[in-house]
XYZ file of C-alpha atoms in Angstrom:
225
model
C 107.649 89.538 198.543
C 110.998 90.080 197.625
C 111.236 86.340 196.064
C 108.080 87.481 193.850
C 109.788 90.490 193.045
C 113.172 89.010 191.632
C 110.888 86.333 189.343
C 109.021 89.201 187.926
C 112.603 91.105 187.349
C 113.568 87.830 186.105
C 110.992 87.492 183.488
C 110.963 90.996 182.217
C 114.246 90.374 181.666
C 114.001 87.210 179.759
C 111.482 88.505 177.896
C 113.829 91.763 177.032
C 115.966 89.435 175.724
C 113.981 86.945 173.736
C 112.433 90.296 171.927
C 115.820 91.414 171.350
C 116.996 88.226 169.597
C 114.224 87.652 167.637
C 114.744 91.506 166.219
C 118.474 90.596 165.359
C 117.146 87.615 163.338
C 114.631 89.318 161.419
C 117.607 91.462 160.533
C 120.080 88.749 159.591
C 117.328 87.222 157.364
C 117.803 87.239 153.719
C 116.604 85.836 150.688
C 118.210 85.015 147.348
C 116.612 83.832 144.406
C 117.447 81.220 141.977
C 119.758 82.298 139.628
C 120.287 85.501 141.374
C 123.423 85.777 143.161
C 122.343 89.008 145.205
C 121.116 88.567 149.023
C 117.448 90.472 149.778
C 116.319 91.503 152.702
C 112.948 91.680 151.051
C 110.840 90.270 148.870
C 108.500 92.526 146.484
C 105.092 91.467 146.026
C 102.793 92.214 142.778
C 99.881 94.239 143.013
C 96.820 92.314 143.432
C 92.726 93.730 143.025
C 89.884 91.646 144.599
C 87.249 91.692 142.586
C 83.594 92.296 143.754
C 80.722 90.060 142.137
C 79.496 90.921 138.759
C 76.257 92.695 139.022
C 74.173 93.326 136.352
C 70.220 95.263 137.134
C 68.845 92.962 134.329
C 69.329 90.900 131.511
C 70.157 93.287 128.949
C 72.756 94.856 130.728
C 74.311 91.860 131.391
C 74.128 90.627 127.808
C 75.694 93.981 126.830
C 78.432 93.220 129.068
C 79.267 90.115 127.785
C 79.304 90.675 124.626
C 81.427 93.886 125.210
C 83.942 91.183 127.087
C 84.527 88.989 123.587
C 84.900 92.081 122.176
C 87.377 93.493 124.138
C 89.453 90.395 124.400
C 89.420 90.039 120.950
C 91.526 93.186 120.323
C 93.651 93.525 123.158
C 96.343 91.751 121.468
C 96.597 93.887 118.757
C 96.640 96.940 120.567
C 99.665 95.580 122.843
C 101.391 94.529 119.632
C 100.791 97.913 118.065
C 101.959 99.669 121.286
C 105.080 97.168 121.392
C 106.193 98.141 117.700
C 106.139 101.382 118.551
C 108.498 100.810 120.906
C 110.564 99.464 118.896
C 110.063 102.318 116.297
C 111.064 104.946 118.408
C 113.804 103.070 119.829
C 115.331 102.290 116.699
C 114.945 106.000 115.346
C 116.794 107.329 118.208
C 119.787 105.724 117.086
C 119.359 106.858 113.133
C 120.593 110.426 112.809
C 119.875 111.167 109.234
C 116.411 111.977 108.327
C 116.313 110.232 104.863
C 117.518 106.925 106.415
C 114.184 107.692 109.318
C 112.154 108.140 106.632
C 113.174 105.152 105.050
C 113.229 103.061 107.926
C 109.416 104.124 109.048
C 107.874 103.636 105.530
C 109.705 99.805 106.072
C 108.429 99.512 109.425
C 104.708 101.194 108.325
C 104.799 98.387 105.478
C 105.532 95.442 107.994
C 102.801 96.498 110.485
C 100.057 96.715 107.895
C 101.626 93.426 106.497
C 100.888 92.317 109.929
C 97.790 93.538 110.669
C 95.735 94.044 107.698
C 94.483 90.669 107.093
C 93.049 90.069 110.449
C 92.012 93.537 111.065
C 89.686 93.718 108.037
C 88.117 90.725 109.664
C 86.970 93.007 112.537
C 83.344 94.272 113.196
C 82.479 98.211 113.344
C 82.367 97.871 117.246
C 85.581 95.856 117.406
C 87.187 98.182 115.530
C 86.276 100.870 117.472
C 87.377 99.164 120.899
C 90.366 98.784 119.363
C 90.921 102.401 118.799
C 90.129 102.967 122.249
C 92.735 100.193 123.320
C 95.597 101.746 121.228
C 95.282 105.117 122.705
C 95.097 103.019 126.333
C 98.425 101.481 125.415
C 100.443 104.102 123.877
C 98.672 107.329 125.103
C 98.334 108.921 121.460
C 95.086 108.004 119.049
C 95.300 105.837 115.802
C 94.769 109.208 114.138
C 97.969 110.464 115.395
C 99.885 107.461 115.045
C 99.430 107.147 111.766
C 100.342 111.105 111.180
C 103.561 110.107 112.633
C 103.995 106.731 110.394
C 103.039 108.619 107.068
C 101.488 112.058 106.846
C 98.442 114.478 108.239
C 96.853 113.626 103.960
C 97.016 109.797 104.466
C 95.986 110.436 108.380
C 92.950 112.519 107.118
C 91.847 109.684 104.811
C 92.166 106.934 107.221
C 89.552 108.801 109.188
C 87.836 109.790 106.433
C 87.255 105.983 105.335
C 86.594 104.905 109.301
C 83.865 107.573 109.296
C 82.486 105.640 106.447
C 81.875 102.658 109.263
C 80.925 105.037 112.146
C 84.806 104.294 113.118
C 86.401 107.884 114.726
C 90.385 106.595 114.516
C 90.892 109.781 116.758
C 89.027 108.355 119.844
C 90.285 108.196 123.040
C 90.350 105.978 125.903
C 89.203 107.190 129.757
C 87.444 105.157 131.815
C 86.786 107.952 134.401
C 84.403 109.144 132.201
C 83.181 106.877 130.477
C 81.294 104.131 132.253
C 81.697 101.890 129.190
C 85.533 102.840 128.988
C 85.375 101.704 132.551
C 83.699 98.720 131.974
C 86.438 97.681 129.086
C 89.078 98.401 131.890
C 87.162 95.889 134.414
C 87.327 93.562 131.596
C 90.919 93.699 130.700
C 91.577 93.712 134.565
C 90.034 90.541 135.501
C 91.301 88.990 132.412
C 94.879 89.953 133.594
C 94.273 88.273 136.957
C 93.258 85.161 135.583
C 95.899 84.859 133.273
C 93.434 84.817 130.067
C 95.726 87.728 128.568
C 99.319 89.180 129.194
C 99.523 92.375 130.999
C 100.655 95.468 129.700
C 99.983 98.714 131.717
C 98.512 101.407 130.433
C 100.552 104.304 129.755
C 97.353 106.637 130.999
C 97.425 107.572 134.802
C 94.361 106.390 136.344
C 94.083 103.594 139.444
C 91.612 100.365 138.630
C 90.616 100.491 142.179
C 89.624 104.540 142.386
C 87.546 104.027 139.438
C 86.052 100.360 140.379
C 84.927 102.600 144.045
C 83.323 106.079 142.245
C 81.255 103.763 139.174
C 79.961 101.297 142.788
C 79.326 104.935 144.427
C 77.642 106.307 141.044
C 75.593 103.659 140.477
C 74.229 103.129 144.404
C 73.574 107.085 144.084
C 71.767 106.663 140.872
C 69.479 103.466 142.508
């Protein structure tokens, strides 16, 4: 008994000390990247969605969402340039103290953007044009309306809308796809084309989380079936 006894000790206390050991080398372990000079215990990971099968309840729904996806992929880009010159705006104003040189500087800048943009934008259909509203106000948090108050004045503001109205075009639309479902469905689309690498990621500056919003339109939709 006692010989079975001291093998037992024996092993408990091998196995004390094999745990032990393997704890000090998960602490000793470090990783530096290339070009980075820096030891990390760590590595951080990107944030990654599974996606759930598209599911559509018939063929026009479908179609709609489809062509909603060209759409939407279409514009992106120029919201995330728009929302990356304004960056670049306000950075640049906060180091020009006098107001006459701001002025200055934000008719020049105002002058390059629709230098910029115009041509291709006036390519755009009524619906493209209005996704891209949306997309502008996902990417900088303020409406075209408003930007464009800030750029030149609340008279050339008024007419832009004014003119949009003309094409059923509100430039004071807002994006929120927690209310929305087709807001929603624009964010699935921009989503799934950021996971695939079809277009280059820019978050949102709005505070909403893909995956809350992917669960309560599933839940909606199952209550409404």
């Amino acid at each position: 008994m006692r010989f079975y006894t001291s093998i037992v000790f024996l092993l408990l206390c091998a196995l004390g000390f094999t745990q032990e050991t393997e704890k000090d080398s998960l602490t000793d372990y470090y990783v530096r990247f290339e070009g980075d000079s820096i030891l990390h215990s760590s590595i951080a990971l990107d944030e990654v969605y599974l996606f759930g099968r598209l599911e559509f309840a018939n063929r026009k729904e479908k179609l709609r969402y489809y062509i909603l996806r060209r759409k939407t992929l279409k514009v992106y880009p120029y919201a995330k340039l728009a929302a990356e010159r304004l960056v670049e705006l306000n950075d640049s104003l906060a180091n020009i103290k006098k107001k006459r040189h701001r002025k200055k500087y934000t008719k020049k800048v105002q002058k390059y953007i629709e230098g910029e943009f115009s041509a291709e934008l006036k390519k755009l259909t009524r619906t493209e044009g209005q996704i891209l509203v949306k997309l502008i106000y996902r990417q900088t948090g303020k409406t075209a309306f408003d930007l464009v108050k800030e750029l030149r004045n609340g008279w050339r503001a008024f007419w832009y809308n004014t003119t949009a109205k003309a094409f059923k075009i509100s430039i004071k639309e807002e994006f929120h796809p927690e209310l929305i479902h087709e807001d929603y469905l624009i964010e699935d689309i921009l989503q799934r084309a950021f996971a695939s690498k079809r277009l280059e990621r820019q978050k949102s500056v709005l505070d909403y989380d893909y995956a809350q919003l992917s669960n309560k339109w599933k839940n909606s939709k199952t209550t409404k079936d």
